[in-house]
Coordinates of C-alpha atoms and ligand atoms in Angstrom, one line a residue:
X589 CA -32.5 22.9 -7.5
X590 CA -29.3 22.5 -5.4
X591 CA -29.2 19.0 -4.2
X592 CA -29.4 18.2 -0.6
X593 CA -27.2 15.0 1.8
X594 CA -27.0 14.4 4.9
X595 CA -23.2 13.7 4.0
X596 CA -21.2 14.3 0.8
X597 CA -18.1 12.4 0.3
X598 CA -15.7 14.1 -1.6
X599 CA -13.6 11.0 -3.1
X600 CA -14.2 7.6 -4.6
X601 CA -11.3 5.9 -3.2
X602 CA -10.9 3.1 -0.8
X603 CA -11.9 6.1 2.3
X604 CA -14.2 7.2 0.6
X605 CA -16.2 4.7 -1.0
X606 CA -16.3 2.5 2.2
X607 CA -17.4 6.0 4.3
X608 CA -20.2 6.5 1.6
X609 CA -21.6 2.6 1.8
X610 CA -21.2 2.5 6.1
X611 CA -23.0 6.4 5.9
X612 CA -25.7 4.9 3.4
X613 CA -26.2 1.3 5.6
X614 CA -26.5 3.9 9.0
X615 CA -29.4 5.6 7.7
X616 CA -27.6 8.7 6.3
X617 CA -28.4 9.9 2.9
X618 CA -25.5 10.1 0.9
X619 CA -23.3 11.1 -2.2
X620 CA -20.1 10.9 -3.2
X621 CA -18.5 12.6 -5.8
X622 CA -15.0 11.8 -7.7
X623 CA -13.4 13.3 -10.7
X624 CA -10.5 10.8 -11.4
X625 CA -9.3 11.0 -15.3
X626 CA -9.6 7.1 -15.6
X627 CA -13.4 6.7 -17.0
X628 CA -15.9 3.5 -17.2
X629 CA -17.6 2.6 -20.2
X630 CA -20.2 5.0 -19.9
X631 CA -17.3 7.5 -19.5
X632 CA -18.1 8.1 -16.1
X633 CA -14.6 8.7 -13.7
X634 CA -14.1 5.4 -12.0
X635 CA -14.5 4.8 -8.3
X636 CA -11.7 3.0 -6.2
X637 CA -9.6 5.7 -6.1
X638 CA -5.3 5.4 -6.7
X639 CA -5.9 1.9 -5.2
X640 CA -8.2 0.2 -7.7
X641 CA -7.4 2.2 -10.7
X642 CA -3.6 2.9 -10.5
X643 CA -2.3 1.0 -7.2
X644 CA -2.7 -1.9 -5.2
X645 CA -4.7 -3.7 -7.3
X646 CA -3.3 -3.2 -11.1
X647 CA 0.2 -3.8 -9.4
X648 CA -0.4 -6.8 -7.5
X649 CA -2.1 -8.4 -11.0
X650 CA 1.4 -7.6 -12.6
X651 CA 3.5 -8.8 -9.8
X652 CA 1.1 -12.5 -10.0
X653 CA 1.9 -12.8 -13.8
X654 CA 5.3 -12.1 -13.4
X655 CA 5.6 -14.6 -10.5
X656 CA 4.2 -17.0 -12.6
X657 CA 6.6 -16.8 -15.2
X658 CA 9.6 -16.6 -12.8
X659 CA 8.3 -20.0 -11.2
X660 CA 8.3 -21.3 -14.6
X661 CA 11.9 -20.4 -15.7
X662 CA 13.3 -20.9 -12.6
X663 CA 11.4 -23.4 -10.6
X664 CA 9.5 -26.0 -13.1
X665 CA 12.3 -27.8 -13.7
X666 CA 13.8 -28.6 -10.1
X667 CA 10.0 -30.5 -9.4
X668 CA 10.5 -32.6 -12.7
X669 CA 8.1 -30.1 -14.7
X670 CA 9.7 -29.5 -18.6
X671 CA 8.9 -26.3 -20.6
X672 CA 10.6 -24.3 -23.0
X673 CA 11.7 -21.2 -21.8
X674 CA 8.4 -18.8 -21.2
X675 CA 7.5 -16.0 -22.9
X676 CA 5.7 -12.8 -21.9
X677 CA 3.4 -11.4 -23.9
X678 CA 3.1 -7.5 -22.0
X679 CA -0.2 -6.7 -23.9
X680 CA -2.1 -9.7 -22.8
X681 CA -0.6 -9.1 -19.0
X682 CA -1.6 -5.6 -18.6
X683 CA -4.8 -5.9 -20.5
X684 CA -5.8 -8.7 -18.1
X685 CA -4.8 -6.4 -15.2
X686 CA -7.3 -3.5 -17.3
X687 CA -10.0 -6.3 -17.3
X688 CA -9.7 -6.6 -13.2
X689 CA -9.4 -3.1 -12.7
X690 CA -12.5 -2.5 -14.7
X691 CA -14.4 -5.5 -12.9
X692 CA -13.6 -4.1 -9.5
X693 CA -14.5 -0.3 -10.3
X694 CA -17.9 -1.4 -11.6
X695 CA -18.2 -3.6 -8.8
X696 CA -18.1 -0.2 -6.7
X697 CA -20.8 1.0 -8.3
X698 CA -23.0 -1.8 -7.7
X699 CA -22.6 -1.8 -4.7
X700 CA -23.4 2.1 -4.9
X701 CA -26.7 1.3 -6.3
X702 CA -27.4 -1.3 -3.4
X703 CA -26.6 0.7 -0.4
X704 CA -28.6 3.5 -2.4
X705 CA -25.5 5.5 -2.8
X706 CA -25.4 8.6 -5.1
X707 CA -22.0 9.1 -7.3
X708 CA -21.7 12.3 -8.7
X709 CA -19.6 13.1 -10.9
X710 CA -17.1 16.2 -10.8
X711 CA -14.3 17.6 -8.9
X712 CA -15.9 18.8 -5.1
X713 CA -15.0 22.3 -4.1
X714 CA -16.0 24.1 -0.6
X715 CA -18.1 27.0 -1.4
X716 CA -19.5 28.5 1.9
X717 CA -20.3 27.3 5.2
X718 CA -24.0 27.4 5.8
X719 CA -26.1 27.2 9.6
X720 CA -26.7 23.8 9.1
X721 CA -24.0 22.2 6.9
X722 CA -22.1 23.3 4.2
X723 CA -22.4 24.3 0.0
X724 CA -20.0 23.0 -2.8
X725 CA -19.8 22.4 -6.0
X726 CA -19.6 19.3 -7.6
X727 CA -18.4 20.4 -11.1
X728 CA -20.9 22.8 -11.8
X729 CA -23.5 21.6 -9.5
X730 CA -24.4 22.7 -6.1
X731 CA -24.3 20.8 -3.6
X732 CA -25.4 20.7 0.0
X733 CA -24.3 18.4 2.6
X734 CA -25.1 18.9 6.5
X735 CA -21.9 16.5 6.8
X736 CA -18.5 16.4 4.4
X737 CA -16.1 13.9 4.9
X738 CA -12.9 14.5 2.4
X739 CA -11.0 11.5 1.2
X740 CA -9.0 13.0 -1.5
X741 CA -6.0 10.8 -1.2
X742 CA -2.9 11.1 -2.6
X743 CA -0.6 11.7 -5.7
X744 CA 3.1 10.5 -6.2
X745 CA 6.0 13.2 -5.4
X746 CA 7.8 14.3 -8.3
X747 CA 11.3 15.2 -8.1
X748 CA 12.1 19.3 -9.5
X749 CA 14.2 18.3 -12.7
X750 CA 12.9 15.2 -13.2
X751 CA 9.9 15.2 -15.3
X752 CA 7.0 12.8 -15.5
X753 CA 5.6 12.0 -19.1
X754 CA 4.5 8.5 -17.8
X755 CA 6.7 7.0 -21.1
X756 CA 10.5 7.5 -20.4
X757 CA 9.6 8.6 -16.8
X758 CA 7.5 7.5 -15.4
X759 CA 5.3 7.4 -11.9
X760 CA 2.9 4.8 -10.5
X761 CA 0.6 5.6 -13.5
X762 CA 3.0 4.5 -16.2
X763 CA 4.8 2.3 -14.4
X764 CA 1.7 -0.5 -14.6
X765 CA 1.4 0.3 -18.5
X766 CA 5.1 -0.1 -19.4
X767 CA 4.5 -2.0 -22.7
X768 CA 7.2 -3.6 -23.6
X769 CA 10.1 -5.5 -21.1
X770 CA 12.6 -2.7 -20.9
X771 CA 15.9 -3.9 -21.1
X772 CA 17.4 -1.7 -18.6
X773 CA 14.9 -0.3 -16.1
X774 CA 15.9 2.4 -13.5
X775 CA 13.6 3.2 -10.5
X776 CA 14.5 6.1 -7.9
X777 CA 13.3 5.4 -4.5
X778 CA 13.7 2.3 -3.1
X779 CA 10.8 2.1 -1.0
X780 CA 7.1 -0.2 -1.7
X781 CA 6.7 0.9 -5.5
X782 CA 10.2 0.5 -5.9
X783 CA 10.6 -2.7 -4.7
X784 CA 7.2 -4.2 -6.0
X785 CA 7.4 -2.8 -9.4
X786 CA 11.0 -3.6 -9.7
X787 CA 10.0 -6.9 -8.9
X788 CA 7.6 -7.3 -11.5
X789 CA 10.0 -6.0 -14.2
X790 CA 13.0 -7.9 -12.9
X791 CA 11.4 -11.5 -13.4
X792 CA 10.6 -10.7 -16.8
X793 CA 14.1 -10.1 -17.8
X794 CA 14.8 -6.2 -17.3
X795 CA 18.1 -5.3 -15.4
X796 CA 16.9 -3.0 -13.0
X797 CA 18.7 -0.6 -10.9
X798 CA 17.2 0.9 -7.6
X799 CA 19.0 4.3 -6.6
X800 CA 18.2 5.0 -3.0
X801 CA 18.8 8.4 -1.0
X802 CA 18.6 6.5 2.3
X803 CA 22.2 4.5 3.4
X804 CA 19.7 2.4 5.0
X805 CA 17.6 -0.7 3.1
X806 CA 14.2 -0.5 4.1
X807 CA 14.2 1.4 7.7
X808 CA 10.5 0.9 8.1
X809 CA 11.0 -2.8 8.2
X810 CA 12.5 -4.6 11.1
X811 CA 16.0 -4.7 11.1
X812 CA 16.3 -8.4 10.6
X813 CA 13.6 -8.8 8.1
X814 CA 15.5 -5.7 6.3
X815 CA 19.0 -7.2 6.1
X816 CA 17.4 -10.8 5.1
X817 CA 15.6 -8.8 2.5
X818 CA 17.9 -6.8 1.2
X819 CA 20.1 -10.1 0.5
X820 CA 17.3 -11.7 -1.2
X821 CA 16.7 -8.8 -3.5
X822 CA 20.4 -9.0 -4.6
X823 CA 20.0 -13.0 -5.3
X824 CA 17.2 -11.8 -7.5
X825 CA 19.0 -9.9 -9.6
X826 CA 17.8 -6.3 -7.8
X827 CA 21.2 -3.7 -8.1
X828 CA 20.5 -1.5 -5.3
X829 CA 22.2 1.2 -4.6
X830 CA 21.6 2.9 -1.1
X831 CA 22.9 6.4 0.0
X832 CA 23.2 7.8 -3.8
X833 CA 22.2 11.6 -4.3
X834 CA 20.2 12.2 -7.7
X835 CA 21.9 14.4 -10.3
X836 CA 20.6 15.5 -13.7
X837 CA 18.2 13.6 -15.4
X838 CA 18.1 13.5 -19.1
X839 CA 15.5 12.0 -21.5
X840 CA 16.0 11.8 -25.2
X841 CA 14.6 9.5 -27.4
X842 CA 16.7 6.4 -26.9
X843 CA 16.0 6.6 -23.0
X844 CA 16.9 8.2 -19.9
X845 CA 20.3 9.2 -18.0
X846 CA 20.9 9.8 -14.9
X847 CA 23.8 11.4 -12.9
X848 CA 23.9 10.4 -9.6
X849 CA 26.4 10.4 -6.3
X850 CA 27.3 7.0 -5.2
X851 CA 27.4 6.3 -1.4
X852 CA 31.3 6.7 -1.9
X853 CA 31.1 9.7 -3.3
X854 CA 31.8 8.7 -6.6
X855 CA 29.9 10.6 -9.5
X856 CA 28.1 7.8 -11.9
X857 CA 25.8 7.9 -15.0
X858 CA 23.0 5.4 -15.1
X859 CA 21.6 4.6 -18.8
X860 CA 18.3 3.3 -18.9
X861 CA 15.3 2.7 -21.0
X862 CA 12.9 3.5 -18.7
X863 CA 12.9 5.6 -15.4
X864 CA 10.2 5.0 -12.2
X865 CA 10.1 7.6 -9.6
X866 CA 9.1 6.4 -6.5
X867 CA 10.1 8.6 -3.5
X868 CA 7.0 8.8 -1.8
X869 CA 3.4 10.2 -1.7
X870 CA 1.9 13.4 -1.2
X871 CA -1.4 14.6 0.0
X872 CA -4.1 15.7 -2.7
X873 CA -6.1 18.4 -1.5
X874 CA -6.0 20.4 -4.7
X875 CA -8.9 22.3 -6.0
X876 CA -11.0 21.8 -2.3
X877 CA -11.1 25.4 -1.9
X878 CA -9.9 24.1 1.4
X879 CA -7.9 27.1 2.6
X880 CA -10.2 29.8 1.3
X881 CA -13.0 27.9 4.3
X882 CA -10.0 27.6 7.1
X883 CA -9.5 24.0 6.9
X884 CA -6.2 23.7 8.8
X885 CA -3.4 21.6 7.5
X886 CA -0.6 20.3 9.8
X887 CA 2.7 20.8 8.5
X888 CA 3.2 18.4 5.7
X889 CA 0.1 19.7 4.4
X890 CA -2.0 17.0 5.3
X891 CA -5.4 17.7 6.8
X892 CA -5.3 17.6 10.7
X893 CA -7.2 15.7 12.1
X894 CA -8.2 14.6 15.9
X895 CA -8.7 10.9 16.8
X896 CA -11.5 10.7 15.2
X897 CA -10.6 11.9 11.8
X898 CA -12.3 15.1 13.0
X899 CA -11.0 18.5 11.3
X900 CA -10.8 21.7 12.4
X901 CA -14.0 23.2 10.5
X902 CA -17.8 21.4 12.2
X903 CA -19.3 18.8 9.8
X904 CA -16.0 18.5 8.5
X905 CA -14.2 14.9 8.2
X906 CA -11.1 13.4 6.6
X907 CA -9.8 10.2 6.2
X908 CA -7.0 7.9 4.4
X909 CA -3.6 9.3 2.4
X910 CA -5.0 12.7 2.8
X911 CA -4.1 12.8 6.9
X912 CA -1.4 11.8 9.0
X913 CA -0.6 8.5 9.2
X914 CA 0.8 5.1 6.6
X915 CA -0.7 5.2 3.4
X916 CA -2.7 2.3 3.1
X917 CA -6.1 1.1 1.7
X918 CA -6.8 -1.0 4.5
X919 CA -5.9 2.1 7.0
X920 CA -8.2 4.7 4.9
X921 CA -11.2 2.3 5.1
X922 CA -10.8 1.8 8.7
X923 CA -10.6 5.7 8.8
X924 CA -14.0 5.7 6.6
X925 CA -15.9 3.1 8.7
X926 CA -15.0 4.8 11.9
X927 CA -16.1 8.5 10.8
X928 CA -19.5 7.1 9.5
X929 CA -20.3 5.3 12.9
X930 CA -19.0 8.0 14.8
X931 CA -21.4 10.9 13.2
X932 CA -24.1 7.7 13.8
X933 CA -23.0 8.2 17.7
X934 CA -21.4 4.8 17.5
X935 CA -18.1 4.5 19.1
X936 CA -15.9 3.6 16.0
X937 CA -11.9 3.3 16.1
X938 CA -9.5 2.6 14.3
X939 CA -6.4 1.1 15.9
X940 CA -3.2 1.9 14.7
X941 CA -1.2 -0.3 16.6
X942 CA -2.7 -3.0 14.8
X943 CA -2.7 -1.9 11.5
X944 CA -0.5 -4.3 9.4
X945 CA 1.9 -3.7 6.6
X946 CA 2.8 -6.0 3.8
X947 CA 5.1 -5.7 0.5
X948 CA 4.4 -8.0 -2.7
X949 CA 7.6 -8.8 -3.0
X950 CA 9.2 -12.5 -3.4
X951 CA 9.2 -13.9 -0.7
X952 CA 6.5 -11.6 0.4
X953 CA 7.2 -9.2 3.4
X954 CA 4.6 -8.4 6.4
X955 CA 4.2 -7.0 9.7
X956 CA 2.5 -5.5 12.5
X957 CA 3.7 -3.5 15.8
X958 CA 6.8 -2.7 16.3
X959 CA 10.2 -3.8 15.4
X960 CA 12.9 -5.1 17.4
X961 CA 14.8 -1.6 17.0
X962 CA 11.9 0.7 17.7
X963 CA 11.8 -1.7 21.1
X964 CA 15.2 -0.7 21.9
X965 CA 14.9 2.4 21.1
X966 CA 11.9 2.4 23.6
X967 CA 13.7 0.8 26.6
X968 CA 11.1 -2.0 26.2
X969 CA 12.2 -5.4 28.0
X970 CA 11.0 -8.2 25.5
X971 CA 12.2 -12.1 24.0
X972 CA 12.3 -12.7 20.8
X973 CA 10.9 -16.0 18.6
X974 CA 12.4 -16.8 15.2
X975 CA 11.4 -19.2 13.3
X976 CA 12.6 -19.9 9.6
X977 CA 10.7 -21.3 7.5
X978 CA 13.1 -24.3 6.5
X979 CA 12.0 -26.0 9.6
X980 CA 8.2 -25.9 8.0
X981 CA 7.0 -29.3 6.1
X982 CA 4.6 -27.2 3.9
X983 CA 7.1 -25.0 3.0
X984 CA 9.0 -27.9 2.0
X985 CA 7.0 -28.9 -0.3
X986 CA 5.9 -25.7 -1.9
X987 CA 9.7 -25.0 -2.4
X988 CA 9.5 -21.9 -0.6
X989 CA 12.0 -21.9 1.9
X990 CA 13.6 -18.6 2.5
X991 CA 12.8 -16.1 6.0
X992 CA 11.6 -16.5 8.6
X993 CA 8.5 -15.3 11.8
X994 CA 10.0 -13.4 14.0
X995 CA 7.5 -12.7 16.7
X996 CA 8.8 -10.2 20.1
X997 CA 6.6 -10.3 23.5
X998 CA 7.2 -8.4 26.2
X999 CA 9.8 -9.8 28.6
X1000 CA 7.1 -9.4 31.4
X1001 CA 3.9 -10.0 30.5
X1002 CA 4.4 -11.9 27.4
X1003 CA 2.1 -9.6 25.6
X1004 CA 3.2 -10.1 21.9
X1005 CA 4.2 -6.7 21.2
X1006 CA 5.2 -6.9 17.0
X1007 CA 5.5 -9.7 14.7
X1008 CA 7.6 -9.0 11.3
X1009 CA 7.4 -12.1 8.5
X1010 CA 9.6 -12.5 5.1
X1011 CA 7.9 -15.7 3.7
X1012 CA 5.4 -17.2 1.4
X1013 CA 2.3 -16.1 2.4
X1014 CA 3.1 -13.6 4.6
X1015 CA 0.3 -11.0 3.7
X1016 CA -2.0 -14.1 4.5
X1017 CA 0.0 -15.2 7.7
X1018 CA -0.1 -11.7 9.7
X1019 CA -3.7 -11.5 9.9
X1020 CA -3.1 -14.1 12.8
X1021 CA -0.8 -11.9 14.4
X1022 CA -3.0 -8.8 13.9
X1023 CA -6.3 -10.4 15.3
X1024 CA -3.8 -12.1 18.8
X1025 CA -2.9 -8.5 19.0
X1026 CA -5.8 -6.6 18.7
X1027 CA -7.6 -9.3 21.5
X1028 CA -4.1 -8.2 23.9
X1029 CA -2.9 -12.0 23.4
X1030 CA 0.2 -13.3 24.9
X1031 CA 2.9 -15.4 22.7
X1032 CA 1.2 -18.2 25.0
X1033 CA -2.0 -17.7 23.7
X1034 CA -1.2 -18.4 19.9
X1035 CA 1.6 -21.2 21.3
X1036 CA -1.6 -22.8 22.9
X1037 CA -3.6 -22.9 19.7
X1038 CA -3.7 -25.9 17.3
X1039 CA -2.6 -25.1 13.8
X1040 CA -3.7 -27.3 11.0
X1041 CA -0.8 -29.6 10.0
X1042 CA 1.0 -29.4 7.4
X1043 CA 0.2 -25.5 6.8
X1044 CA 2.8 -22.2 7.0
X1045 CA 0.8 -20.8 10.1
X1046 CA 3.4 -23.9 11.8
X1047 CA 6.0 -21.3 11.0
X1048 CA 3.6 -18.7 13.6
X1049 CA 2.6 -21.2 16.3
X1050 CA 6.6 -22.2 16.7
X1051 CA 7.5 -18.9 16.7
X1052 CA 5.4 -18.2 19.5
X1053 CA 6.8 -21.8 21.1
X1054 CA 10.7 -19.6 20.9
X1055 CA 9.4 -16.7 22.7
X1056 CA 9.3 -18.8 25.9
X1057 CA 12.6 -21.4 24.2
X1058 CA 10.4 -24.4 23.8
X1059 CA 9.7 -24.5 20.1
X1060 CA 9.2 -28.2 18.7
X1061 CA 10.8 -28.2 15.3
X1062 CA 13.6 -26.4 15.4
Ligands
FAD979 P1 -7.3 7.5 -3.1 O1 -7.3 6.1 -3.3 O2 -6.1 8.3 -3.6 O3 -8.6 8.1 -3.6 C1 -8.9 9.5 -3.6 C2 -9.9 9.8 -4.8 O4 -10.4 11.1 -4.6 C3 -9.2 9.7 -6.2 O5 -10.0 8.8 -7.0 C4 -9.3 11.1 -6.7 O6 -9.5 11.2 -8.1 C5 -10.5 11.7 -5.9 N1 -10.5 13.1 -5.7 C6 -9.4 13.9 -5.3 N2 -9.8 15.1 -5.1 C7 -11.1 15.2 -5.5 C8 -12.1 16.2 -5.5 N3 -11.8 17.5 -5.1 N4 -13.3 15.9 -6.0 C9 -13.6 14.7 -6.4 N5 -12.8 13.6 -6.3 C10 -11.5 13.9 -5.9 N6 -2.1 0.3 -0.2 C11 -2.3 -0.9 0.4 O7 -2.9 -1.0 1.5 N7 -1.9 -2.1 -0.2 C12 -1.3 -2.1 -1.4 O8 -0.9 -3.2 -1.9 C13 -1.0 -0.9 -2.1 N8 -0.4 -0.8 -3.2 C14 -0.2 0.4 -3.9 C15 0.5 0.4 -5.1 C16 0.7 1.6 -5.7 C17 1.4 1.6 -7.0 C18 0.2 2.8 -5.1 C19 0.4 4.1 -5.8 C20 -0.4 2.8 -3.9 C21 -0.6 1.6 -3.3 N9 -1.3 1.5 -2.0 C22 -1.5 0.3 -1.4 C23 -1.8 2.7 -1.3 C24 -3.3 2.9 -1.6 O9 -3.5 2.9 -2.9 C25 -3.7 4.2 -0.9 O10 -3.3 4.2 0.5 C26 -5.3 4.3 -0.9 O11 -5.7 4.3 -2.3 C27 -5.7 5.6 -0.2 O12 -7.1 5.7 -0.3 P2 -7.8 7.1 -0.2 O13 -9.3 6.8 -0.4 O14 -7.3 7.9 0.9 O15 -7.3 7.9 -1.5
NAI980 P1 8.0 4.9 -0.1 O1 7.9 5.9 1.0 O2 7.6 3.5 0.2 O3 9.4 4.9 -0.7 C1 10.0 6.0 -1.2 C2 11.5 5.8 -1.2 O4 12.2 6.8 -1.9 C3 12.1 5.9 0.3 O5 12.9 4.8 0.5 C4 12.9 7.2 0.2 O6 14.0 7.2 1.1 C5 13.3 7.2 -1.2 N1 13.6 8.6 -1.7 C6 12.9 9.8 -1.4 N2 13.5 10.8 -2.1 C7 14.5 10.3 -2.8 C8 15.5 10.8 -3.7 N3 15.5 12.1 -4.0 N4 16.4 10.0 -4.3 C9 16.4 8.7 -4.0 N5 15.5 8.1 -3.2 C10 14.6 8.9 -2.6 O7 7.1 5.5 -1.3 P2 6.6 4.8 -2.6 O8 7.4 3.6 -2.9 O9 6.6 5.9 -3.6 O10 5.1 4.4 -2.3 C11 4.2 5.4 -1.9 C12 3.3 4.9 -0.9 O11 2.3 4.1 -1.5 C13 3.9 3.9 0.2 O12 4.5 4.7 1.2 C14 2.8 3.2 0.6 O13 2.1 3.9 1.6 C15 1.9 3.0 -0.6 N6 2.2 1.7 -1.2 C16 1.8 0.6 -0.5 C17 2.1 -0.6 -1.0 C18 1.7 -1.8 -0.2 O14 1.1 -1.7 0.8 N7 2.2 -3.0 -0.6 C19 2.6 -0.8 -2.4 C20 2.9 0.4 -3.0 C21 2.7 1.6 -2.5

């Protein structure tokens, strides 16, 4: 007998698993179905998506180990603290990110069973639009749902002439089960992945080379935090190369080489071990049948949605990588809580001024609104506060000294309009600026609120102080 929902969720990632628990907890009955290669120990496909499985979570486990053991070979000994020079043991430090990946995947189901949510396993397909809903297939199932709400994510871009086999070359996949510390690591693309996984492979002794197509270092970050950044990275040990055009790409058995254009327009040939390509995401809507039903697509071939995460077709939702918009966990679950409450006739939203960024790097990198160049760009009259984090006690003491707050309010009304942080802690510290400016707050507001002493949120409450020129410590 086909199966009946009230709502099928095609897609166990972070949009879709939080859209299936919200449906469940609103009274809907509701399944969700996923197909991922990457199965549990019952050898079911796992649910949490790209970002439990093969993204946010396995990379930031790597990028902790490997902090670890940079602090230990570079920082022990300038607090008194003797060792003898660490080793890594790569096994142990991707099978401990395995373990967490497997402990938050079965978490997902759990939590599933509570909310009385049903997986199903199988790749979902449109079959026919029906008077009250719509038929699929989940595999070889049938499946009716009066409601679908798609969150099929993404997959990484490959580059024609460059291909993935996840050993030489590899993607996000094989770049978090590299087993051994390559000696000479290449990444194309410059961007999150790059930086982050470069990161991780950097502080455990590779020499790693970042060839960028942009001339530009990180143009989605605020100018200042960029420029800061970029000199960081180079302290670190990061060769990056910005405005380079990719050439031929050859794998053989000792490793990869890779022709490229330099920014002077100077031919080069880049030997490496190991190659990650990371030039960006695209949007997975393969096997959905989704044409063959009219679901429209904008023009990058993501699925266009309204406001609402409404498509074209009735019944039919999608949220996270899959439409418009940054491709983010925390931005697909908003996406997922907001369709479930609005098909409950609530009034959700998801705000996408508010909607933070953050990179794992070291120091880490965080912000939210705009930047000072998107401002200008704007005609936007506005002061600036920047604060760096050597005028910070805490910070001190933690030795973590480098960047800066940088908070901008508008010249007139003081509303705090974007607030960009390179710093320890800064994928903790934005959340402040996120919730001042999702309540409207004014760089008074926050200046008028007592932070706990000795803490890094001092580095936020003066920079509020310097939009209006009266900070006290610096
Ligand atoms: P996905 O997580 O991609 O999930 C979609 C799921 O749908 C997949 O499991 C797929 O198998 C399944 N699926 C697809 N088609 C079908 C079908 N027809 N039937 C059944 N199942 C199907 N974001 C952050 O916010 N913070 C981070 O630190 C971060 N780090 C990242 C690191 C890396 C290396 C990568 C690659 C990404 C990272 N991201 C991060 C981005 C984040 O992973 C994505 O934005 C997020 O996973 C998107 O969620 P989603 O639910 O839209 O899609
Ligand atoms: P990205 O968009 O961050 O960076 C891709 C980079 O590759 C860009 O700088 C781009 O200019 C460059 N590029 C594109 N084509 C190129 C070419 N032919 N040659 C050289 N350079 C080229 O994409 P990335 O790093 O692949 O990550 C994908 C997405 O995953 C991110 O955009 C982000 O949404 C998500 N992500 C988020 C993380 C986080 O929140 N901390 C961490 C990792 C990924």
């Amino acid at each position: 007998m086909t199966k009946q929902f009230d709502v099928l969720v095609i897609g166990g990632g972070p949009g879709g698993y939080v859209a299936a628990i919200r449906a469940a907890q609103l009274g809907f009955s509701v399944a969700c179905c996923e197909s991922n290669p990457y199965a549990d120990p019952k050898g079911e496909p796992r649910l949490g998506g790209t970002c439990l499985n093969v993204g946010c979570i396995p990379s930031k486990a790597l990028l902790h180990t490997s902090h670890l053991f940079a602090e230990a070979a570079h920082s022990f000994a300038a607090q008194g603290i003797t060792v003898s020079a660490p080793k890594i043991d790569v096994p142990t430090m991707v099978g401990r990110k395995d373990t967490i990946v497997n402990q938050l995947t079965s978490g997902i189901k759990g939590l599933f069973k509570k909310n009385k949510v049903t997986q199903l396993n199988g790749h979902g397909s449109f079959v026919a639009k029906l008077d009250a809903g719509w038929q699929l297939k989940v595999g070889e199932e049938l499946v009716e749902a009066k409601q679908v709400i798609i969150a099929t994510g993404s997959k990484a871009r490959h580059l024609p002439g460059v291909p993935v086999d996840n050993k030489f070359v590899c993607d996000n996949v094989g770049a978090l089960n590299i087993d051994a510390v390559p000696k000479k690591l290449a990444i194309i693309g410059a961007g999150v992945i790059g930086l982050e996984m470069g990161s991780v492979w950097r502080r455990l002794g590779s020499e790693v080379t970042l060839l960028e197509a942009l001339p530009e270092f990180l143009s989605v970050a605020d100018v200042d935090v960029a420029k800061e950044a970029v000199k960081i990275f180079n302290k670190q040990g990061l060769n990056i190369q910005l405005g380079v055009s990719i050439g031929e790409v050859k794998v053989s058995k000792k490793g990869v080489s890779i022709a490229y254009v330099d920014k002077a327009g100077v031919a080069q040939k880049l030997d490496a071990d190991r190659l990650i390509v990371s030039v960006g995401r695209i949007p997975n809507i393969e096997g959905l049948n989704a044409e063959a039903v009219g679901l429209k697509l904008d023009e990058r071939g993501r699925i266009d949605v309204d406001a609402h995460c409404r498509s074209n077709l009735p019944g039919v939702w999608a949220v996270g990588d899959v439409v418009s918009g940054p491709m983010l966990a925390h931005k697909a679950m908003e996406e997922g809580v907001m369709v479930a409450e609005v098909m409950a006739g609530q009034s959700g939203h998801c705000n996408f001024d508010t909607l933070p960024g953050v990179l794992y790097t070291s120091p880490e990198i965080a912000w939210v609104g705009k930047t000072e160049q998107q401002l200008k760009a704007d005609g936007v009259a506005y002061k600036v506060g920047k604060i760096p984090f050597m005028a910070n006690g805490r910070a001190l003491g933690m030795g973590e000294t480098t960047g800066f707050v940088k908070m901008l309010a508008d010249a007139t009304t003081d509303r705090i309009l974007g607030v960009h942080i390179i710093g320890a802690n800064a994928s903790e510290l934005i959340s402040e600026a996120v919730v001042a400016m999702e309540f409207g707050a004014a760089s008074e507001d926050l200046a008028r609120i007592c932070h706990a002493h000795p803490t890094l949120t001092e580095v936020m409450h003066e920079a509020a102080l310097a939009c209006d020129k009266r900070a006290l410590h610096f």
